[in-house]
Each structure stands twice: as C-alpha cells, then as structure tokens.
mmCIF file of C-alpha atoms in Angstrom:
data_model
loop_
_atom_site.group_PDB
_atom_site.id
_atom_site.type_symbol
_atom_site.label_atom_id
_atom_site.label_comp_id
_atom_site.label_asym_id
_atom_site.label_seq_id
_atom_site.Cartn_x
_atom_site.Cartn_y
_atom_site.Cartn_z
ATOM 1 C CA UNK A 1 -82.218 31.888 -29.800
ATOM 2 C CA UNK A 2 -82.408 32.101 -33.416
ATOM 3 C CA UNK A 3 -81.368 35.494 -35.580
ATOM 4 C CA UNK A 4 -84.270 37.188 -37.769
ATOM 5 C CA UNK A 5 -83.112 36.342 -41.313
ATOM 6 C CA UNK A 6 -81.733 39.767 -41.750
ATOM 7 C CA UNK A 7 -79.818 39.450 -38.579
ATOM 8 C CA UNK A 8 -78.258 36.270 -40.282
ATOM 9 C CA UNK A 9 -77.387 37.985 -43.194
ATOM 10 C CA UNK A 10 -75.542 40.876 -41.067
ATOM 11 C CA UNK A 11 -73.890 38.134 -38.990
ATOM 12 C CA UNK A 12 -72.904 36.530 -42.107
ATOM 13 C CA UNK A 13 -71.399 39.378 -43.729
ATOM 14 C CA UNK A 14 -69.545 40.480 -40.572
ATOM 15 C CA UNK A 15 -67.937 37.032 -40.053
ATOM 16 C CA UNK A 16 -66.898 37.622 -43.942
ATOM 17 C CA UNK A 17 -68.565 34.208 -44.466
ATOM 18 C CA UNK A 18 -66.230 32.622 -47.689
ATOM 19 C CA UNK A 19 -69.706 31.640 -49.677
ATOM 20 C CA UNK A 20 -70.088 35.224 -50.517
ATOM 21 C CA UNK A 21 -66.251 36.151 -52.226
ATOM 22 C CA UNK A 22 -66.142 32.425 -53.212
ATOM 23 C CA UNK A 23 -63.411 31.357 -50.813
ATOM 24 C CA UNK A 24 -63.459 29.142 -47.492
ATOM 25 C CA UNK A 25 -64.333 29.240 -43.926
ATOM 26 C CA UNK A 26 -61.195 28.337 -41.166
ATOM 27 C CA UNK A 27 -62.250 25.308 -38.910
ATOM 28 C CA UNK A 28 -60.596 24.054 -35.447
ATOM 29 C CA UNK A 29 -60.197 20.522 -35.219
ATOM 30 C CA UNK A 30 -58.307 17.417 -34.599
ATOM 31 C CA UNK A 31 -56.156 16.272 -37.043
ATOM 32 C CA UNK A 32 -56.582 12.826 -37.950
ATOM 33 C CA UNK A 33 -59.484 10.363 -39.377
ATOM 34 C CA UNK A 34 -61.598 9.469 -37.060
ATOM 35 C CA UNK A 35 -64.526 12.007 -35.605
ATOM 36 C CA UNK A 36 -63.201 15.269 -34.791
ATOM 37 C CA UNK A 37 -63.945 17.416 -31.592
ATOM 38 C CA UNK A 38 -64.576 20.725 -33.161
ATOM 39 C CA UNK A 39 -65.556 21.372 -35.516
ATOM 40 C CA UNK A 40 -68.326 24.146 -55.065
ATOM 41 C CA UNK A 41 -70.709 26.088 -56.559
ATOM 42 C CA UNK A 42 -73.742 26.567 -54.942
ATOM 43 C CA UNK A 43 -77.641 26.330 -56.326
ATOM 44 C CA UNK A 44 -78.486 29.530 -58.487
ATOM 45 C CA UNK A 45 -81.553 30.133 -56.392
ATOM 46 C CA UNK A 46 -78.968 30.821 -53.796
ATOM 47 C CA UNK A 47 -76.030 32.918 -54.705
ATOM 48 C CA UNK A 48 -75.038 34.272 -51.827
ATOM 49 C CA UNK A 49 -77.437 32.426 -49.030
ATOM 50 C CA UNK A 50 -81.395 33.110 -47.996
ATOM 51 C CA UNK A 51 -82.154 36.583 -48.068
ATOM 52 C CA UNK A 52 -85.209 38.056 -45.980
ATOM 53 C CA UNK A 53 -87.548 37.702 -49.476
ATOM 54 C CA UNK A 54 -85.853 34.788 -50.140
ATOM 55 C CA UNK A 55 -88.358 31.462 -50.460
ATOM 56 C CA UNK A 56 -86.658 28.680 -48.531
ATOM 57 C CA UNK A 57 -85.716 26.041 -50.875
ATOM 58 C CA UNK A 58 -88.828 23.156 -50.775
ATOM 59 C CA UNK A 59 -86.803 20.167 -50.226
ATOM 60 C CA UNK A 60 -85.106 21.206 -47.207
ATOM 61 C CA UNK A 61 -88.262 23.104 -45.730
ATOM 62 C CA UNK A 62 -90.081 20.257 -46.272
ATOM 63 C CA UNK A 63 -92.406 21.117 -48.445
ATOM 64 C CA UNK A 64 -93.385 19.563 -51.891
ATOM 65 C CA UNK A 65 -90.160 19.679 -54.705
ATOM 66 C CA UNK A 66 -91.405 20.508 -58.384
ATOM 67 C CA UNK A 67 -90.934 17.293 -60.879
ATOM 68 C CA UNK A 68 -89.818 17.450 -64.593
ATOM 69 C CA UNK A 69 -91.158 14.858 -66.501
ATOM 70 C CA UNK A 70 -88.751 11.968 -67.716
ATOM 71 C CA UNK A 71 -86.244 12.432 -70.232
ATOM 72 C CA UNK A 72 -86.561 16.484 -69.657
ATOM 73 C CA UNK A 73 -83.615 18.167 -70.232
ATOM 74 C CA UNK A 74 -83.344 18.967 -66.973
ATOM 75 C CA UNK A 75 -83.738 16.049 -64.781
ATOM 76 C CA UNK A 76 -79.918 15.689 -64.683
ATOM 77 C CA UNK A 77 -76.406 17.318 -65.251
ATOM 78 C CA UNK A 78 -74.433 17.139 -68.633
ATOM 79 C CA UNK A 79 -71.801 14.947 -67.421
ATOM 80 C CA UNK A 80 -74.686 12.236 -66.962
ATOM 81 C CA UNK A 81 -76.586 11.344 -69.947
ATOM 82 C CA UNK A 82 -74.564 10.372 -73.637
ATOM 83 C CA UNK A 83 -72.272 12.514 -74.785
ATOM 84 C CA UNK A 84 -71.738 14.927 -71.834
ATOM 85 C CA UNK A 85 -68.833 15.815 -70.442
ATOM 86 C CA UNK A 86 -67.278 17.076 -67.079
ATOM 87 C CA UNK A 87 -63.752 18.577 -67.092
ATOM 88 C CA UNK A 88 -63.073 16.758 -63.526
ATOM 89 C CA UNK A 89 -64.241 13.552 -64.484
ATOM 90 C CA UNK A 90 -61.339 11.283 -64.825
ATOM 91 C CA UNK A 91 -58.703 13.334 -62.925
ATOM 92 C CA UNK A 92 -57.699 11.158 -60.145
ATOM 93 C CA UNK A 93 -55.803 13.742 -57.399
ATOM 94 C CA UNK A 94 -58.317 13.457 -54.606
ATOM 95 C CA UNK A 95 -57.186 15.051 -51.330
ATOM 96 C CA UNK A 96 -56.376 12.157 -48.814
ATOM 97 C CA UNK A 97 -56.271 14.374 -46.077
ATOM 98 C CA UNK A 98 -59.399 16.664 -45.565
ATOM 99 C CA UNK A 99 -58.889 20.139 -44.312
ATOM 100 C CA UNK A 100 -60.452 21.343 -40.757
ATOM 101 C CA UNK A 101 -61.460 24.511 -43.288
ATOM 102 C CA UNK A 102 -63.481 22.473 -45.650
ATOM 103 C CA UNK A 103 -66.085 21.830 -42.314
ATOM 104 C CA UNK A 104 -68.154 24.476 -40.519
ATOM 105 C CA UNK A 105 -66.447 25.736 -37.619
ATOM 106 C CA UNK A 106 -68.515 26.425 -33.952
ATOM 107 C CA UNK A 107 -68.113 30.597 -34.612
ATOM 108 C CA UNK A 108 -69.766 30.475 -37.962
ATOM 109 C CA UNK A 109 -72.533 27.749 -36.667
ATOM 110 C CA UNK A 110 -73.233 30.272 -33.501
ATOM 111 C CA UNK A 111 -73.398 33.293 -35.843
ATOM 112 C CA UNK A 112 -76.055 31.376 -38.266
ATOM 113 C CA UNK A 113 -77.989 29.375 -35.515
ATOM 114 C CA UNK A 114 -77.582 31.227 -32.447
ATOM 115 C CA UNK A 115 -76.246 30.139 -28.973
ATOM 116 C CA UNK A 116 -72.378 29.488 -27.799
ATOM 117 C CA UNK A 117 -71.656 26.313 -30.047
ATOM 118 C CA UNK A 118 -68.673 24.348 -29.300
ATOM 119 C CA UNK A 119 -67.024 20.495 -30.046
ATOM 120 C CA UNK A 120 -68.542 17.793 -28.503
ATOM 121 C CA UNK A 121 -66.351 14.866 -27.633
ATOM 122 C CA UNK A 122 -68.673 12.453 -28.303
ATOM 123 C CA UNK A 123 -68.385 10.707 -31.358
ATOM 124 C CA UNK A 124 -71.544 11.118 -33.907
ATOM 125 C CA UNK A 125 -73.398 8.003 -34.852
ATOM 126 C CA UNK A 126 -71.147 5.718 -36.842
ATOM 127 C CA UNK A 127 -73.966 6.317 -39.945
ATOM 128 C CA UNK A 128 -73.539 9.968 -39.714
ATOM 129 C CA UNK A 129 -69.515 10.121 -39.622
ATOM 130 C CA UNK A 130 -68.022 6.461 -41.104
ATOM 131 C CA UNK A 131 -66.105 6.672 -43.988
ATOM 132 C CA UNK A 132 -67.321 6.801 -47.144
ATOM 133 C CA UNK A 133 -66.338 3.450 -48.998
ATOM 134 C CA UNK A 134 -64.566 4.591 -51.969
ATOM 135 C CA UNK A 135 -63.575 7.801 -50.759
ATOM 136 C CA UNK A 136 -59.872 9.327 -50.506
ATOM 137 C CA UNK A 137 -59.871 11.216 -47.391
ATOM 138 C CA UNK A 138 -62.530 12.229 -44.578
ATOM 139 C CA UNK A 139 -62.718 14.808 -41.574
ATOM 140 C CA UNK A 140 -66.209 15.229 -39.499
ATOM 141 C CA UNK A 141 -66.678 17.037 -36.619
ATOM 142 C CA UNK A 142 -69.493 17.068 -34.089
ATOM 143 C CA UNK A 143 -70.609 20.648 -32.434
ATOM 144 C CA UNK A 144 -73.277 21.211 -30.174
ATOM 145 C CA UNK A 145 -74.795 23.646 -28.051
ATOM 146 C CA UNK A 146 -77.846 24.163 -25.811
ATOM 147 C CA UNK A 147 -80.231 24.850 -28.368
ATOM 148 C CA UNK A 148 -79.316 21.641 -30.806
ATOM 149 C CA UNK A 149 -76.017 19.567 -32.450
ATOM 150 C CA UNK A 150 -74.866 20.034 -35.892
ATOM 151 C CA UNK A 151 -72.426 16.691 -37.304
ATOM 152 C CA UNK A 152 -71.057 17.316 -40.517
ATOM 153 C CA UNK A 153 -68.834 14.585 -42.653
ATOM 154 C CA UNK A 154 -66.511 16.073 -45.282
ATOM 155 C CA UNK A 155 -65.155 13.008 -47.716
ATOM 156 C CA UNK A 156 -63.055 13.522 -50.694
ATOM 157 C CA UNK A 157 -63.328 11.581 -53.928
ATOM 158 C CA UNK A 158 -61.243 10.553 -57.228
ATOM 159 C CA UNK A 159 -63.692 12.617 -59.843
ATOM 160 C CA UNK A 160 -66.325 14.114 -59.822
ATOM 161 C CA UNK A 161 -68.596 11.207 -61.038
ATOM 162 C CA UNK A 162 -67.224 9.197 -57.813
ATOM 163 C CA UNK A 163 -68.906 12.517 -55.511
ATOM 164 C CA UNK A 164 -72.255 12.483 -57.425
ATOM 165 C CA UNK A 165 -72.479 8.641 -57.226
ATOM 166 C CA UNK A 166 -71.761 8.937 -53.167
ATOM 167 C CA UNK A 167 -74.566 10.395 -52.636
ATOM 168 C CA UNK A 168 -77.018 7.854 -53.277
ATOM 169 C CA UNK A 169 -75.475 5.282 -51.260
ATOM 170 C CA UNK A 170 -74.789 8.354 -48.079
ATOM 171 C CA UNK A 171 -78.811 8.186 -48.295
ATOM 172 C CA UNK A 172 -78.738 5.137 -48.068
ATOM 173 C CA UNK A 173 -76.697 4.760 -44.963
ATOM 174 C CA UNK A 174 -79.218 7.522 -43.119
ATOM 175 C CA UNK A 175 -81.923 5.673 -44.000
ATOM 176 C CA UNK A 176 -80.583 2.859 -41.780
ATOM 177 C CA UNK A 177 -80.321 5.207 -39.089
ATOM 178 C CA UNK A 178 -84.261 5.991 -39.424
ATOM 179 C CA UNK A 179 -83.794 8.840 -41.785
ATOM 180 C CA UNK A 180 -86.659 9.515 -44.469
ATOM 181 C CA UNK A 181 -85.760 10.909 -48.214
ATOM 182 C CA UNK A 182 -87.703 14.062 -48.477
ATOM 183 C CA UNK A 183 -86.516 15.416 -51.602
ATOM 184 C CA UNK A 184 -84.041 16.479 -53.686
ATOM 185 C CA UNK A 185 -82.249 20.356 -52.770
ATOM 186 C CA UNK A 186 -80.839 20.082 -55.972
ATOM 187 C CA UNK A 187 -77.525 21.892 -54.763
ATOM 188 C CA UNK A 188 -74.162 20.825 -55.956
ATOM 189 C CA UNK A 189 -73.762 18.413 -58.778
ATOM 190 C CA UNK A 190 -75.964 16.019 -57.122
ATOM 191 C CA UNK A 191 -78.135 16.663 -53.718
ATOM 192 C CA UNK A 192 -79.939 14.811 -51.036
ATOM 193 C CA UNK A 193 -82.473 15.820 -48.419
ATOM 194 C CA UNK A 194 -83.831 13.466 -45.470
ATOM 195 C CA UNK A 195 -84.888 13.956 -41.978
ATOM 196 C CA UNK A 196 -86.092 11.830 -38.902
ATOM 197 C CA UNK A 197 -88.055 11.999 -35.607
ATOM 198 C CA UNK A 198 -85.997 12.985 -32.522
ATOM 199 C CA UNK A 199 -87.482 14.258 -29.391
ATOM 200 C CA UNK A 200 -91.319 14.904 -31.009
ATOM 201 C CA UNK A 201 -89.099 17.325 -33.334
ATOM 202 C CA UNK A 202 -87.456 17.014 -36.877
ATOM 203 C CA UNK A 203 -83.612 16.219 -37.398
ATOM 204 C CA UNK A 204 -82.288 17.555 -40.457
ATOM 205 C CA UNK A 205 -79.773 16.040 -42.621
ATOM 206 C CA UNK A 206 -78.406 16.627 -46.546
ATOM 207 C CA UNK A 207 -75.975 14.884 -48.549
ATOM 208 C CA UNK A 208 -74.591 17.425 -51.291
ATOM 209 C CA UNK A 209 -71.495 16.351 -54.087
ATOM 210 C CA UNK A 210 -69.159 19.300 -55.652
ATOM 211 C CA UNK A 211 -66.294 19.263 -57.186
ATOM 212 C CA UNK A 212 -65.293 15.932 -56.436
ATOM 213 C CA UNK A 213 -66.438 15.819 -52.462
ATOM 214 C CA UNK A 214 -69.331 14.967 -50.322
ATOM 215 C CA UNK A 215 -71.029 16.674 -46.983
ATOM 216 C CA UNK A 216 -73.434 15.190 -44.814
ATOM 217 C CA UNK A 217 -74.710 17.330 -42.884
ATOM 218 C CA UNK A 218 -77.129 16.955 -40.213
ATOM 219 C CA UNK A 219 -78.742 18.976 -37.584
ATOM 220 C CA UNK A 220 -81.494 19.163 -34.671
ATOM 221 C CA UNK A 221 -82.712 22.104 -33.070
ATOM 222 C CA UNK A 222 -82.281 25.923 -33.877
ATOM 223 C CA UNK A 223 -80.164 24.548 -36.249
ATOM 224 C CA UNK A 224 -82.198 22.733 -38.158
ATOM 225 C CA UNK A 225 -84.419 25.532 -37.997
ATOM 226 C CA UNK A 226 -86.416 27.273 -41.456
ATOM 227 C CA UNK A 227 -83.708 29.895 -42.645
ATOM 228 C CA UNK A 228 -80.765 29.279 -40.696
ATOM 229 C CA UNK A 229 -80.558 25.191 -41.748
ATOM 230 C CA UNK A 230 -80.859 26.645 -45.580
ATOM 231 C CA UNK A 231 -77.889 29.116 -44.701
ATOM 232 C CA UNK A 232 -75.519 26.318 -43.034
ATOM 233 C CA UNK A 233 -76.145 23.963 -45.946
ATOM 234 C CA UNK A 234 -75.586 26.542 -48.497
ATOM 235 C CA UNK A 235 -72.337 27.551 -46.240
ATOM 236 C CA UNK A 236 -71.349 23.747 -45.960
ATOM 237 C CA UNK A 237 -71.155 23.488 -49.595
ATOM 238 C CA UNK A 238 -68.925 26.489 -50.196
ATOM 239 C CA UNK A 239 -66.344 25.526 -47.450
ATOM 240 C CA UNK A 240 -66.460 21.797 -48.449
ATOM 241 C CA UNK A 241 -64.105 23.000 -51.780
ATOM 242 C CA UNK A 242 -61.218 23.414 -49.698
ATOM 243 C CA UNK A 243 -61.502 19.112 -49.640
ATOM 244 C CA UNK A 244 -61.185 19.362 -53.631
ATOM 245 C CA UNK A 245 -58.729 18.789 -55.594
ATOM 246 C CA UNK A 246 -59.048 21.760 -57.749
ATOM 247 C CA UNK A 247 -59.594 23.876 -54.618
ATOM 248 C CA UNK A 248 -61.760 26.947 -54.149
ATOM 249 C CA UNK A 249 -62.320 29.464 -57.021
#
C-alpha cells in the first residue's frame, strides 16, 4: 500500500531521513563486492524531497522534460565546457570499499513505498549490479517485497569528471537490458532516467553522478510509483555521499 504524499513526508521525518540535515542513511548488508542481500547535493527543485504541492519532476514521471536550446548556458555544468572548473576534478582518493550506508536500507524503502521490504538473495540482473568499468569500489543490494523490488548499485569513482562520464555508458548498459532513455532528471552533476515493460507495468530506473559516485537505481511496483519513486531517488542521492571521497556535508 502506498503512503499519501504527506504521510511520506511524516514517515520521512520520523525515520530522521539524512537528505533533510544533509547527512546519511545506515544500511544492512554483506560486506564484500559482489550483490549484496540487504540492502551529493540534490536538484534545487527538491531540497528536502516531494512535498504534497510539490510537481513531480517530468523526467522521472514520465512526462515531457523542457529543452534549452544549444550552446545555452545552461545545457551543462561549469566543470564541462572551456574554462570551468570543479574543485574534485583531479583528486584521485576514491573509496575502494563502498559503505552499506551509502545504499537505501529495507526500513527507509518500507517507510517511502509501503509494505515489509527486506533482502532478497537473489542476485539482480548482471546489467543492473556489474561493476562499473573504471570504477574504484561498488556495493548493490537487492530488496524486495510483495508490492515490488528496488536494486540499487552504489560505485565509487577517481573525480568527479570519471562519475559524470559513468553515466552515459550505465545507460547504456540498461538499454541492453530493454531499458528506454526517457529523459534527463537533471539531479546530481549529471542524471539519467529510463524505464522498461515488465508485467504490462513500468520498471523504473535512474543513473545519477555526485561527488565523485554513481547510483543506479531501479524499481517496479509501489516503488516505482508517482511520489514515492521521486522520494527514493532524491534519498538515493543523499546517502550515496557516504561512497565519496570527500564524504557527506
């Protein structure tokens, strides 16, 4: 059963959910680097998550994204066109081992989506939690619960250029696995949004780079559902800093 929007907020709030005080959500899983059984600043039209007169951001609704002509000043971050610069760029101390607090854990997910969530020990698809060529570390996890399955891939990076350039080819890789590019979020320093056909319904999935690491997330059912998949990819993005480098701040 999925919350009303305000209920989600309430939930939120008494979880003391990190993306509101800037810090990050505790996880339970398996240490190691393959798929794990349990289980970064975020877009200004989101501060602190969807709100109940909140509009749900167009890309991952679905619905049409606004364009900016080329060469507009806005069509891309500093740190990509001449002369820009990011202070994260060439610092090379990724974190090799990824944090079970930089992915969503199953009590957040249940607050957010509804249901009793919990690890699945089934591995996610190999396109959806391989990884990352390139990168310095990764953690996933794969939760599920009656109403739907959430698998999320955390992967650290050596800059911040490194992250934003991951992103393309993480599309890329859920394209092969029948996903669809549906727009761009425009969360993070760079942002992804895709979905696919599964059971006559939609499967969700986002690819978002901050500070140096990558999520992919991806989700069917209530999760994937108009309000609470905007909250758990705004929420992904704030934990995912405990993966950086620089941390949370």
């Amino acid at each position: 059963m999925t919350l009303p929007r305000p209920a989600l907020r309430a939930a939120a709030l008494a979880l003391g959910l990190p993306l509101l005080l800037g810090a990050c959500t505790t996880a339970t899983a398996d240490e190691g680097t393959g798929a794990t059984q349990s289980g970064s600043s975020a877009d200004p039209s989101f501060p602190d998550g969807p709100g109940p007169s909140d509009t749900p951001d167009p890309a991952l609704s679905g619905q049409p994204v606004p364009t900016l002509p080329p060469g507009d000043p806005g069509t891309g971050s500093d740190a990509d066109t001449e002369g820009g610069e990011d202070p994260h760029e060439g610092e090379h101390g990724a974190v090799t081992d990824v944090p079970v607090t930089a992915l969503l854990d199953a009590e957040t997910v249940g607050a957010i989506a509804g249901g009793s969530w919990a690890a699945d020990a089934q591995p996610g698809e190999e396109c959806l939690v391989a990884t990352p060529h390139g990168a310095a570390g990764r953690r996933s996890s794969v939760l599920t619960a009656g109403s739907g399955r959430l698998v999320q891939n955390v992967a650290s990076w050596p800059g911040a250029r490194a992250a934003r350039k991951a992103v393309a080819a993480a599309a890329e890789g859920l394209a092969g696995c029948g996903f669809t590019a549906t727009g761009d979020p425009r969360l993070g320093d760079a942002s992804a949004a895709l979905e696919r056909p599964v059971g006559g319904a939609a499967e969700r999935a986002v690819v978002l780079a901050s500070e140096g690491v990558t999520v992919v997330l991806v989700a069917r059912g209530s999760a994937a559902t108009d309000g609470v998949w905007e909250w758990l990819a705004d929420i992904a993005l704030g934990t995912s800093c405990a993966a950086s480098a620089h941390g949370c701040h």
